Amino acid sequence: MKTALITGATSGIGKSTAIELAKHNINLILCGRRQDRLDVLQNELSKTVKVHTLSFDVREKEEVFKKIDSLPPHFSNIDILINNAGNAHGLDPIQTGNLDDWDAMIDINVKGLLYVSKAIIPKMIAHGSGHIINIGSIAGKEVYPNGNVYCASKHAVDAINKGMRIDLNPYGIRVSAIHPGLVETEFSNVRFKNDDERADNVYKGFDPLTPEDIADIIAFVVTRPYHVNIGDLVVFPTAQANSTIVNKNFV
Ligand code: NDP
Ligand code: 8X3
């Protein structure tokens, strides 16, 4: 049986991915800061697969390495890493952007992804295989008004994904990125700092993607035969054409 480590498993895409991968008999290491949510998910999924939880903030470099190094032997062989933890913080023009929001997005979406990857990649190399799934965004392919630093962080994920695929090529490690458009999760609640009405409005008037849609795609990507690597995948709700064009009459 394979083992997958999922960051950001307490909510949205990461949580749905955990549920979906359990259906494929993949053992799970579930990560996130909210231990209570990890416990609930562990209780639910332990009926099907082996589940271990690790609570840490991906920004805390030393903690990331300490927690991943603390994995018990039967969880230390990580076959699949899903770099999913991340969020947007704010939606402001560059001239009025909040420095703490900028720090959060760069520290979590970019540096956090790098720390977790650095803690796991040497183990994959030693093992001679592995599959890394980086969750990017359409914001990593296009820039939209007021998206500036979030878009920069996801453009960085796009570049890191390509760089990883080149550098890990000699070791037979697969590297894939999935870049979703609008997915209804807690993403906008975080972006708009718990202004839930504003968050709900983002997804009104059309059928957004669900986190289960992305989990389904991740499961497809990780269950391809070893010689198949889906390198880069952009997925929109049908109502969305790009970052700025969403047909809100398409329900
Ligand atoms: P959610 O807000 O629902 O989930 C975000 C997850 O990231 C949570 O589990 C959260 O866990 C975790 N996380 C956030 N900050 C940290 C941190 N500092 N340390 C550890 N974990 C952290 O949003 P989504 O599921 O939508 O987002 C998942 C990924 O998908 C993100 O990378 C996002 O950028 C990307 N994405 C989302 C889209 C969307 O429209 N929703 C579209 C394209 C990409 P906890 O708070 O418990 O730590
Ligand atoms: C999340 C999608 O369009 O809000 O990455 O940036 S978007």
PDB file of C-alpha atoms and ligand atoms in Angstrom:
ATOM      1  CA  MET A   1       0.000   0.000   0.000  1.00  0.00           C
ATOM      2  CA  LYS A   2       1.187   3.501  -0.820  1.00  0.00           C
ATOM      3  CA  THR A   3       1.390   6.404   1.644  1.00  0.00           C
ATOM      4  CA  ALA A   4       0.479  10.007   0.828  1.00  0.00           C
ATOM      5  CA  LEU A   5       1.317  13.086   2.889  1.00  0.00           C
ATOM      6  CA  ILE A   6      -1.228  15.875   2.344  1.00  0.00           C
ATOM      7  CA  THR A   7      -0.643  19.415   3.592  1.00  0.00           C
ATOM      8  CA  GLY A   8      -3.732  21.511   4.281  1.00  0.00           C
ATOM      9  CA  ALA A   9      -5.869  18.445   5.006  1.00  0.00           C
ATOM     10  CA  THR A  10      -8.141  20.232   7.495  1.00  0.00           C
ATOM     11  CA  SER A  11     -10.306  21.873   4.851  1.00  0.00           C
ATOM     12  CA  GLY A  12     -11.300  22.201   1.204  1.00  0.00           C
ATOM     13  CA  ILE A  13      -9.204  20.502  -1.456  1.00  0.00           C
ATOM     14  CA  GLY A  14      -6.827  18.795   1.003  1.00  0.00           C
ATOM     15  CA  LYS A  15      -9.615  17.298   3.087  1.00  0.00           C
ATOM     16  CA  SER A  16     -11.521  16.029   0.036  1.00  0.00           C
ATOM     17  CA  THR A  17      -8.294  14.582  -1.334  1.00  0.00           C
ATOM     18  CA  ALA A  18      -7.739  12.638   1.895  1.00  0.00           C
ATOM     19  CA  ILE A  19     -11.248  11.189   1.656  1.00  0.00           C
ATOM     20  CA  GLU A  20     -10.758  10.284  -2.022  1.00  0.00           C
ATOM     21  CA  LEU A  21      -7.305   8.721  -1.598  1.00  0.00           C
ATOM     22  CA  ALA A  22      -8.599   6.577   1.285  1.00  0.00           C
ATOM     23  CA  LYS A  23     -11.088   5.107  -1.211  1.00  0.00           C
ATOM     24  CA  HIS A  24      -8.044   4.100  -3.301  1.00  0.00           C
ATOM     25  CA  ASN A  25      -6.485   2.336  -0.294  1.00  0.00           C
ATOM     26  CA  ILE A  26      -3.693   4.880   0.117  1.00  0.00           C
ATOM     27  CA  ASN A  27      -2.449   5.329   3.701  1.00  0.00           C
ATOM     28  CA  LEU A  28      -2.457   8.941   4.823  1.00  0.00           C
ATOM     29  CA  ILE A  29      -0.375  11.459   6.731  1.00  0.00           C
ATOM     30  CA  LEU A  30      -2.697  14.384   7.290  1.00  0.00           C
ATOM     31  CA  CYS A  31      -1.202  17.816   8.021  1.00  0.00           C
ATOM     32  CA  GLY A  32      -2.604  21.184   9.033  1.00  0.00           C
ATOM     33  CA  ARG A  33      -2.587  23.519  12.008  1.00  0.00           C
ATOM     34  CA  ARG A  34      -6.041  22.619  13.340  1.00  0.00           C
ATOM     35  CA  GLN A  35      -5.448  19.367  15.233  1.00  0.00           C
ATOM     36  CA  ASP A  36      -9.148  19.033  16.174  1.00  0.00           C
ATOM     37  CA  ARG A  37     -10.093  18.805  12.501  1.00  0.00           C
ATOM     38  CA  LEU A  38      -7.246  16.370  11.803  1.00  0.00           C
ATOM     39  CA  ASP A  39      -8.534  14.163  14.657  1.00  0.00           C
ATOM     40  CA  VAL A  40     -12.067  14.059  13.224  1.00  0.00           C
ATOM     41  CA  LEU A  41     -10.770  13.121   9.776  1.00  0.00           C
ATOM     42  CA  GLN A  42      -8.398  10.537  11.223  1.00  0.00           C
ATOM     43  CA  ASN A  43     -11.265   8.886  13.127  1.00  0.00           C
ATOM     44  CA  GLU A  44     -13.355   8.744   9.965  1.00  0.00           C
ATOM     45  CA  LEU A  45     -10.678   7.473   7.568  1.00  0.00           C
ATOM     46  CA  SER A  46      -8.960   5.033   9.964  1.00  0.00           C
ATOM     47  CA  LYS A  47     -11.845   2.665   9.284  1.00  0.00           C
ATOM     48  CA  THR A  48     -10.409   2.190   5.765  1.00  0.00           C
ATOM     49  CA  VAL A  49      -6.665   2.991   5.811  1.00  0.00           C
ATOM     50  CA  LYS A  50      -3.825   3.753   8.224  1.00  0.00           C
ATOM     51  CA  VAL A  51      -3.840   7.436   9.172  1.00  0.00           C
ATOM     52  CA  HIS A  52      -1.255   9.538  11.017  1.00  0.00           C
ATOM     53  CA  THR A  53      -1.653  13.247  11.764  1.00  0.00           C
ATOM     54  CA  LEU A  54       0.997  15.968  11.981  1.00  0.00           C
ATOM     55  CA  SER A  55       0.029  19.406  13.201  1.00  0.00           C
ATOM     56  CA  PHE A  56       2.419  22.170  12.171  1.00  0.00           C
ATOM     57  CA  ASP A  57       2.568  25.560  10.521  1.00  0.00           C
ATOM     58  CA  VAL A  58       4.359  25.213   7.172  1.00  0.00           C
ATOM     59  CA  ARG A  59       6.009  28.612   7.821  1.00  0.00           C
ATOM     60  CA  GLU A  60       7.943  27.236  10.798  1.00  0.00           C
ATOM     61  CA  LYS A  61      11.037  25.797   9.137  1.00  0.00           C
ATOM     62  CA  GLU A  62      12.423  23.882  12.104  1.00  0.00           C
ATOM     63  CA  GLU A  63       9.033  22.519  13.106  1.00  0.00           C
ATOM     64  CA  VAL A  64       8.396  21.241   9.570  1.00  0.00           C
ATOM     65  CA  PHE A  65      11.590  19.165   9.628  1.00  0.00           C
ATOM     66  CA  LYS A  66      11.076  18.051  13.239  1.00  0.00           C
ATOM     67  CA  LYS A  67       7.523  16.851  12.617  1.00  0.00           C
ATOM     68  CA  ILE A  68       8.315  15.041   9.370  1.00  0.00           C
ATOM     69  CA  ASP A  69      11.388  13.405  10.932  1.00  0.00           C
ATOM     70  CA  SER A  70       9.188  12.258  13.837  1.00  0.00           C
ATOM     71  CA  LEU A  71       7.096   9.976  11.628  1.00  0.00           C
ATOM     72  CA  PRO A  72       6.955   6.395  12.910  1.00  0.00           C
ATOM     73  CA  PRO A  73       8.844   3.874  10.724  1.00  0.00           C
ATOM     74  CA  HIS A  74       5.712   2.503   9.035  1.00  0.00           C
ATOM     75  CA  PHE A  75       4.809   6.043   7.875  1.00  0.00           C
ATOM     76  CA  SER A  76       8.302   7.251   6.979  1.00  0.00           C
ATOM     77  CA  ASN A  77       8.190   5.945   3.398  1.00  0.00           C
ATOM     78  CA  ILE A  78       6.218   8.687   1.651  1.00  0.00           C
ATOM     79  CA  ASP A  79       5.222   7.710  -1.897  1.00  0.00           C
ATOM     80  CA  ILE A  80       3.053  10.733  -2.650  1.00  0.00           C
ATOM     81  CA  LEU A  81       3.443  14.327  -1.432  1.00  0.00           C
ATOM     82  CA  ILE A  82       0.516  16.647  -2.025  1.00  0.00           C
ATOM     83  CA  ASN A  83       1.690  20.240  -1.546  1.00  0.00           C
ATOM     84  CA  ASN A  84      -1.719  21.797  -1.048  1.00  0.00           C
ATOM     85  CA  ALA A  85      -1.543  24.058   2.048  1.00  0.00           C
ATOM     86  CA  GLY A  86      -2.003  27.663   1.053  1.00  0.00           C
ATOM     87  CA  ASN A  87      -4.365  30.580   0.843  1.00  0.00           C
ATOM     88  CA  ALA A  88      -4.853  34.062  -0.511  1.00  0.00           C
ATOM     89  CA  HIS A  89      -4.784  36.828   2.097  1.00  0.00           C
ATOM     90  CA  GLY A  90      -6.523  39.992   0.932  1.00  0.00           C
ATOM     91  CA  LEU A  91      -7.410  41.292  -2.532  1.00  0.00           C
ATOM     92  CA  ASP A  92      -5.950  44.774  -2.719  1.00  0.00           C
ATOM     93  CA  PRO A  93      -4.203  46.939  -5.282  1.00  0.00           C
ATOM     94  CA  ILE A  94      -0.426  46.823  -4.961  1.00  0.00           C
ATOM     95  CA  GLN A  95      -0.279  50.421  -3.659  1.00  0.00           C
ATOM     96  CA  THR A  96      -2.479  49.655  -0.647  1.00  0.00           C
ATOM     97  CA  GLY A  97      -1.553  46.015  -0.067  1.00  0.00           C
ATOM     98  CA  ASN A  98      -1.047  44.852   3.515  1.00  0.00           C
ATOM     99  CA  LEU A  99       2.517  43.791   4.330  1.00  0.00           C
ATOM    100  CA  ASP A 100       1.376  41.057   6.729  1.00  0.00           C
ATOM    101  CA  ASP A 101      -0.817  39.599   3.963  1.00  0.00           C
ATOM    102  CA  TRP A 102       2.154  39.632   1.591  1.00  0.00           C
ATOM    103  CA  ASP A 103       4.349  37.901   4.160  1.00  0.00           C
ATOM    104  CA  ALA A 104       1.679  35.261   4.789  1.00  0.00           C
ATOM    105  CA  MET A 105       1.259  34.424   1.099  1.00  0.00           C
ATOM    106  CA  ILE A 106       4.965  34.245   0.321  1.00  0.00           C
ATOM    107  CA  ASP A 107       5.790  32.416   3.566  1.00  0.00           C
ATOM    108  CA  ILE A 108       2.985  29.836   3.315  1.00  0.00           C
ATOM    109  CA  ASN A 109       2.376  29.316  -0.413  1.00  0.00           C
ATOM    110  CA  VAL A 110       6.022  29.450  -1.505  1.00  0.00           C
ATOM    111  CA  LYS A 111       8.446  28.957   1.391  1.00  0.00           C
ATOM    112  CA  GLY A 112       6.188  26.509   3.249  1.00  0.00           C
ATOM    113  CA  LEU A 113       5.847  24.385   0.126  1.00  0.00           C
ATOM    114  CA  LEU A 114       9.634  24.416  -0.246  1.00  0.00           C
ATOM    115  CA  TYR A 115      10.288  23.438   3.400  1.00  0.00           C
ATOM    116  CA  VAL A 116       7.904  20.473   3.266  1.00  0.00           C
ATOM    117  CA  SER A 117       9.355  19.372  -0.070  1.00  0.00           C
ATOM    118  CA  LYS A 118      12.925  19.645   1.237  1.00  0.00           C
ATOM    119  CA  ALA A 119      12.019  17.489   4.242  1.00  0.00           C
ATOM    120  CA  ILE A 120      10.597  14.737   2.019  1.00  0.00           C
ATOM    121  CA  ILE A 121      12.495  14.737  -1.287  1.00  0.00           C
ATOM    122  CA  PRO A 122      15.718  13.188   0.122  1.00  0.00           C
ATOM    123  CA  LYS A 123      13.624  10.289   1.472  1.00  0.00           C
ATOM    124  CA  MET A 124      12.057   9.815  -1.980  1.00  0.00           C
ATOM    125  CA  ILE A 125      15.501   9.875  -3.616  1.00  0.00           C
ATOM    126  CA  ALA A 126      16.784   7.282  -1.127  1.00  0.00           C
ATOM    127  CA  HIS A 127      13.724   5.156  -1.838  1.00  0.00           C
ATOM    128  CA  GLY A 128      14.174   5.518  -5.607  1.00  0.00           C
ATOM    129  CA  SER A 129      10.644   6.720  -6.382  1.00  0.00           C
ATOM    130  CA  GLY A 130       7.956   9.195  -5.456  1.00  0.00           C
ATOM    131  CA  HIS A 131       5.271  11.491  -6.800  1.00  0.00           C
ATOM    132  CA  ILE A 132       4.888  15.166  -5.874  1.00  0.00           C
ATOM    133  CA  ILE A 133       1.639  16.965  -6.641  1.00  0.00           C
ATOM    134  CA  ASN A 134       1.888  20.742  -6.359  1.00  0.00           C
ATOM    135  CA  ILE A 135      -1.406  22.603  -6.101  1.00  0.00           C
ATOM    136  CA  GLY A 136      -0.933  25.791  -8.091  1.00  0.00           C
ATOM    137  CA  SER A 137      -3.785  27.916  -9.427  1.00  0.00           C
ATOM    138  CA  ILE A 138      -4.983  29.706 -12.515  1.00  0.00           C
ATOM    139  CA  ALA A 139      -3.450  32.612 -10.524  1.00  0.00           C
ATOM    140  CA  GLY A 140      -0.101  30.980 -11.318  1.00  0.00           C
ATOM    141  CA  LYS A 141      -0.784  31.188 -15.050  1.00  0.00           C
ATOM    142  CA  GLU A 142      -2.432  34.628 -15.278  1.00  0.00           C
ATOM    143  CA  VAL A 143      -2.454  37.812 -13.215  1.00  0.00           C
ATOM    144  CA  TYR A 144      -5.778  39.459 -12.374  1.00  0.00           C
ATOM    145  CA  PRO A 145      -6.619  42.864 -10.857  1.00  0.00           C
ATOM    146  CA  ASN A 146      -5.657  43.081  -7.161  1.00  0.00           C
ATOM    147  CA  GLY A 147      -4.276  39.526  -7.271  1.00  0.00           C
ATOM    148  CA  ASN A 148      -0.657  40.790  -7.454  1.00  0.00           C
ATOM    149  CA  VAL A 149       1.119  38.978  -4.588  1.00  0.00           C
ATOM    150  CA  TYR A 150      -1.156  35.901  -4.480  1.00  0.00           C
ATOM    151  CA  CYS A 151      -0.598  35.554  -8.245  1.00  0.00           C
ATOM    152  CA  ALA A 152       3.156  35.973  -7.679  1.00  0.00           C
ATOM    153  CA  SER A 153       3.119  33.205  -5.072  1.00  0.00           C
ATOM    154  CA  LYS A 154       1.301  30.844  -7.434  1.00  0.00           C
ATOM    155  CA  HIS A 155       3.562  31.789 -10.375  1.00  0.00           C
ATOM    156  CA  ALA A 156       6.384  30.739  -8.040  1.00  0.00           C
ATOM    157  CA  VAL A 157       4.657  27.399  -7.444  1.00  0.00           C
ATOM    158  CA  ASP A 158       4.422  26.958 -11.237  1.00  0.00           C
ATOM    159  CA  ALA A 159       8.165  27.640 -11.587  1.00  0.00           C
ATOM    160  CA  ILE A 160       9.076  25.410  -8.632  1.00  0.00           C
ATOM    161  CA  ASN A 161       6.962  22.615 -10.103  1.00  0.00           C
ATOM    162  CA  LYS A 162       8.857  22.823 -13.407  1.00  0.00           C
ATOM    163  CA  GLY A 163      12.206  23.071 -11.610  1.00  0.00           C
ATOM    164  CA  MET A 164      11.448  20.063  -9.418  1.00  0.00           C
ATOM    165  CA  ARG A 165      10.541  17.993 -12.469  1.00  0.00           C
ATOM    166  CA  ILE A 166      13.898  18.802 -14.082  1.00  0.00           C
ATOM    167  CA  ASP A 167      16.024  18.257 -10.964  1.00  0.00           C
ATOM    168  CA  LEU A 168      14.254  15.071  -9.858  1.00  0.00           C
ATOM    169  CA  ASN A 169      14.192  13.551 -13.338  1.00  0.00           C
ATOM    170  CA  PRO A 170      17.356  11.451 -12.732  1.00  0.00           C
ATOM    171  CA  TYR A 171      15.688   9.848  -9.700  1.00  0.00           C
ATOM    172  CA  GLY A 172      12.453   8.694 -11.322  1.00  0.00           C
ATOM    173  CA  ILE A 173      10.358  10.998  -9.148  1.00  0.00           C
ATOM    174  CA  ARG A 174       7.194  12.195 -10.830  1.00  0.00           C
ATOM    175  CA  VAL A 175       6.245  15.870 -10.402  1.00  0.00           C
ATOM    176  CA  SER A 176       2.805  17.179 -11.348  1.00  0.00           C
ATOM    177  CA  ALA A 177       0.934  20.454 -10.884  1.00  0.00           C
ATOM    178  CA  ILE A 178      -2.802  21.000 -10.791  1.00  0.00           C
ATOM    179  CA  HIS A 179      -3.993  24.557 -11.358  1.00  0.00           C
ATOM    180  CA  PRO A 180      -7.657  25.049 -10.483  1.00  0.00           C
ATOM    181  CA  GLY A 181      -9.882  27.995 -11.258  1.00  0.00           C
ATOM    182  CA  LEU A 182     -12.676  28.854  -8.824  1.00  0.00           C
ATOM    183  CA  VAL A 183     -13.260  26.110  -6.224  1.00  0.00           C
ATOM    184  CA  GLU A 184     -15.775  26.696  -3.422  1.00  0.00           C
ATOM    185  CA  THR A 185     -13.878  26.042  -0.171  1.00  0.00           C
ATOM    186  CA  GLU A 186     -12.879  28.182   2.822  1.00  0.00           C
ATOM    187  CA  PHE A 187     -10.415  29.909   0.459  1.00  0.00           C
ATOM    188  CA  SER A 188     -12.473  33.109   0.075  1.00  0.00           C
ATOM    189  CA  ASN A 189     -13.399  33.189   3.790  1.00  0.00           C
ATOM    190  CA  VAL A 190      -9.664  33.300   4.499  1.00  0.00           C
ATOM    191  CA  ARG A 191      -8.978  35.793   1.698  1.00  0.00           C
ATOM    192  CA  PHE A 192     -11.669  38.152   2.995  1.00  0.00           C
ATOM    193  CA  LYS A 193     -10.780  37.599   6.680  1.00  0.00           C
ATOM    194  CA  ASN A 194     -14.036  35.887   7.655  1.00  0.00           C
ATOM    195  CA  ASP A 195     -16.337  38.280   5.775  1.00  0.00           C
ATOM    196  CA  ASP A 196     -18.499  35.291   4.884  1.00  0.00           C
ATOM    197  CA  GLU A 197     -21.040  37.262   2.854  1.00  0.00           C
ATOM    198  CA  ARG A 198     -18.288  38.596   0.579  1.00  0.00           C
ATOM    199  CA  ALA A 199     -16.819  35.104   0.374  1.00  0.00           C
ATOM    200  CA  ASP A 200     -20.168  33.536  -0.577  1.00  0.00           C
ATOM    201  CA  ASN A 201     -20.689  36.139  -3.301  1.00  0.00           C
ATOM    202  CA  VAL A 202     -17.580  34.909  -5.143  1.00  0.00           C
ATOM    203  CA  TYR A 203     -19.394  31.663  -5.980  1.00  0.00           C
ATOM    204  CA  LYS A 204     -22.912  33.046  -6.600  1.00  0.00           C
ATOM    205  CA  GLY A 205     -24.571  32.886 -10.023  1.00  0.00           C
ATOM    206  CA  PHE A 206     -22.626  29.925 -11.445  1.00  0.00           C
ATOM    207  CA  ASP A 207     -21.587  26.390 -10.560  1.00  0.00           C
ATOM    208  CA  PRO A 208     -18.045  26.575  -9.142  1.00  0.00           C
ATOM    209  CA  LEU A 209     -15.743  23.596  -8.913  1.00  0.00           C
ATOM    210  CA  THR A 210     -16.085  21.613  -5.697  1.00  0.00           C
ATOM    211  CA  PRO A 211     -13.118  20.355  -3.674  1.00  0.00           C
ATOM    212  CA  GLU A 212     -14.309  16.849  -4.580  1.00  0.00           C
ATOM    213  CA  ASP A 213     -13.800  17.696  -8.293  1.00  0.00           C
ATOM    214  CA  ILE A 214     -10.135  18.477  -7.596  1.00  0.00           C
ATOM    215  CA  ALA A 215      -9.718  15.443  -5.321  1.00  0.00           C
ATOM    216  CA  ASP A 216     -11.054  13.255  -8.114  1.00  0.00           C
ATOM    217  CA  ILE A 217      -8.443  14.687 -10.506  1.00  0.00           C
ATOM    218  CA  ILE A 218      -5.639  14.238  -7.951  1.00  0.00           C
ATOM    219  CA  ALA A 219      -6.670  10.607  -7.471  1.00  0.00           C
ATOM    220  CA  PHE A 220      -6.586  10.126 -11.258  1.00  0.00           C
ATOM    221  CA  VAL A 221      -3.127  11.699 -11.498  1.00  0.00           C
ATOM    222  CA  VAL A 222      -1.606   9.575  -8.713  1.00  0.00           C
ATOM    223  CA  THR A 223      -3.124   6.307  -9.933  1.00  0.00           C
ATOM    224  CA  ARG A 224      -1.654   6.468 -13.472  1.00  0.00           C
ATOM    225  CA  PRO A 225       0.878   3.767 -14.340  1.00  0.00           C
ATOM    226  CA  TYR A 226       4.439   4.643 -13.315  1.00  0.00           C
ATOM    227  CA  HIS A 227       5.506   5.577 -16.882  1.00  0.00           C
ATOM    228  CA  VAL A 228       2.749   8.234 -17.079  1.00  0.00           C
ATOM    229  CA  ASN A 229       3.293  11.656 -15.497  1.00  0.00           C
ATOM    230  CA  ILE A 230       0.625  14.331 -15.887  1.00  0.00           C
ATOM    231  CA  GLY A 231       2.924  17.353 -15.710  1.00  0.00           C
ATOM    232  CA  ASP A 232       0.570  20.309 -15.706  1.00  0.00           C
ATOM    233  CA  LEU A 233      -3.185  20.460 -15.565  1.00  0.00           C
ATOM    234  CA  VAL A 234      -5.453  23.545 -15.616  1.00  0.00           C
ATOM    235  CA  VAL A 235      -9.082  23.007 -14.603  1.00  0.00           C
ATOM    236  CA  PHE A 236     -11.953  25.504 -14.611  1.00  0.00           C
ATOM    237  CA  PRO A 237     -15.633  25.386 -13.802  1.00  0.00           C
ATOM    238  CA  THR A 238     -17.454  25.404 -17.152  1.00  0.00           C
ATOM    239  CA  ALA A 239     -18.696  28.934 -16.437  1.00  0.00           C
ATOM    240  CA  GLN A 240     -15.130  30.259 -16.153  1.00  0.00           C
ATOM    241  CA  ALA A 241     -13.008  31.116 -19.205  1.00  0.00           C
ATOM    242  CA  ASN A 242     -10.030  32.648 -17.435  1.00  0.00           C
ATOM    243  CA  SER A 243      -9.213  34.553 -14.246  1.00  0.00           C
ATOM    244  CA  THR A 244     -11.505  37.445 -15.077  1.00  0.00           C
ATOM    245  CA  ILE A 245     -14.257  36.014 -17.299  1.00  0.00           C
ATOM    246  CA  VAL A 246     -16.933  34.109 -15.393  1.00  0.00           C
ATOM    247  CA  ASN A 247     -20.392  33.659 -16.905  1.00  0.00           C
ATOM    248  CA  LYS A 248     -22.546  34.362 -13.898  1.00  0.00           C
ATOM    249  CA  ASN A 249     -25.741  33.548 -15.828  1.00  0.00           C
ATOM    250  CA  PHE A 250     -24.574  29.969 -16.410  1.00  0.00           C
ATOM    251  CA  VAL A 251     -26.288  28.012 -13.635  1.00  0.00           C
TER     252      VAL A 251
HETATM  253  P1  NDP B   1      -8.989  26.164   2.327  1.00  0.00           P
HETATM  254  O1  NDP B   1      -8.894  27.482   3.012  1.00  0.00           O
HETATM  255  O2  NDP B   1     -10.279  25.431   2.416  1.00  0.00           O
HETATM  256  O3  NDP B   1      -7.807  25.195   2.811  1.00  0.00           O
HETATM  257  C1  NDP B   1      -6.509  25.675   3.021  1.00  0.00           C
HETATM  258  C2  NDP B   1      -5.709  24.629   3.773  1.00  0.00           C
HETATM  259  O4  NDP B   1      -4.365  25.099   3.917  1.00  0.00           O
HETATM  260  C3  NDP B   1      -6.263  24.369   5.170  1.00  0.00           C
HETATM  261  O5  NDP B   1      -6.282  22.987   5.409  1.00  0.00           O
HETATM  262  C4  NDP B   1      -5.254  25.059   6.086  1.00  0.00           C
HETATM  263  O6  NDP B   1      -5.105  24.321   7.292  1.00  0.00           O
HETATM  264  C5  NDP B   1      -3.965  24.949   5.261  1.00  0.00           C
HETATM  265  N1  NDP B   1      -3.042  26.005   5.658  1.00  0.00           N
HETATM  266  C6  NDP B   1      -3.182  27.343   5.466  1.00  0.00           C
HETATM  267  N2  NDP B   1      -2.177  28.011   6.024  1.00  0.00           N
HETATM  268  C7  NDP B   1      -1.358  27.078   6.605  1.00  0.00           C
HETATM  269  C8  NDP B   1      -0.153  27.148   7.352  1.00  0.00           C
HETATM  270  N3  NDP B   1       0.423  28.319   7.637  1.00  0.00           N
HETATM  271  N4  NDP B   1       0.395  25.992   7.774  1.00  0.00           N
HETATM  272  C9  NDP B   1      -0.176  24.802   7.522  1.00  0.00           C
HETATM  273  N5  NDP B   1      -1.315  24.664   6.804  1.00  0.00           N
HETATM  274  C10 NDP B   1      -1.906  25.797   6.371  1.00  0.00           C
HETATM  275  O7  NDP B   1      -8.622  26.459   0.785  1.00  0.00           O
HETATM  276  P2  NDP B   1      -8.483  25.485  -0.493  1.00  0.00           P
HETATM  277  O8  NDP B   1      -8.768  24.078  -0.159  1.00  0.00           O
HETATM  278  O9  NDP B   1      -9.233  26.131  -1.571  1.00  0.00           O
HETATM  279  O10 NDP B   1      -6.931  25.693  -0.811  1.00  0.00           O
HETATM  280  C11 NDP B   1      -6.020  24.633  -0.993  1.00  0.00           C
HETATM  281  C12 NDP B   1      -5.019  25.021  -2.056  1.00  0.00           C
HETATM  282  O11 NDP B   1      -5.686  25.197  -3.298  1.00  0.00           O
HETATM  283  C13 NDP B   1      -4.270  26.328  -1.773  1.00  0.00           C
HETATM  284  O12 NDP B   1      -2.919  26.176  -2.129  1.00  0.00           O
HETATM  285  C14 NDP B   1      -4.958  27.324  -2.731  1.00  0.00           C
HETATM  286  O13 NDP B   1      -4.119  28.391  -3.070  1.00  0.00           O
HETATM  287  C15 NDP B   1      -5.266  26.409  -3.896  1.00  0.00           C
HETATM  288  N6  NDP B   1      -6.282  26.858  -4.813  1.00  0.00           N
HETATM  289  C16 NDP B   1      -7.554  27.126  -4.382  1.00  0.00           C
HETATM  290  C17 NDP B   1      -8.518  27.545  -5.282  1.00  0.00           C
HETATM  291  C18 NDP B   1      -9.894  27.912  -4.865  1.00  0.00           C
HETATM  292  O14 NDP B   1     -10.604  28.578  -5.664  1.00  0.00           O
HETATM  293  N7  NDP B   1     -10.369  27.516  -3.709  1.00  0.00           N
HETATM  294  C19 NDP B   1      -8.215  27.649  -6.703  1.00  0.00           C
HETATM  295  C20 NDP B   1      -6.849  27.372  -7.046  1.00  0.00           C
HETATM  296  C21 NDP B   1      -5.941  26.961  -6.132  1.00  0.00           C
HETATM  297  P3  NDP B   1      -5.010  24.960   8.760  1.00  0.00           P
HETATM  298  O15 NDP B   1      -5.699  26.290   8.708  1.00  0.00           O
HETATM  299  O16 NDP B   1      -5.682  23.951   9.647  1.00  0.00           O
HETATM  300  O17 NDP B   1      -3.551  25.058   9.016  1.00  0.00           O
HETATM  301  C1  8X3 B   2      -7.675  30.539  -6.373  1.00  0.00           C
HETATM  302  C2  8X3 B   2      -8.416  30.960  -7.587  1.00  0.00           C
HETATM  303  O1  8X3 B   2      -9.007  32.957  -9.042  1.00  0.00           O
HETATM  304  O2  8X3 B   2      -9.214  33.249  -6.656  1.00  0.00           O
HETATM  305  O3  8X3 B   2      -6.333  30.312  -6.637  1.00  0.00           O
HETATM  306  O4  8X3 B   2      -7.069  33.166  -7.676  1.00  0.00           O
HETATM  307  S1  8X3 B   2      -8.418  32.661  -7.742  1.00  0.00           S
END
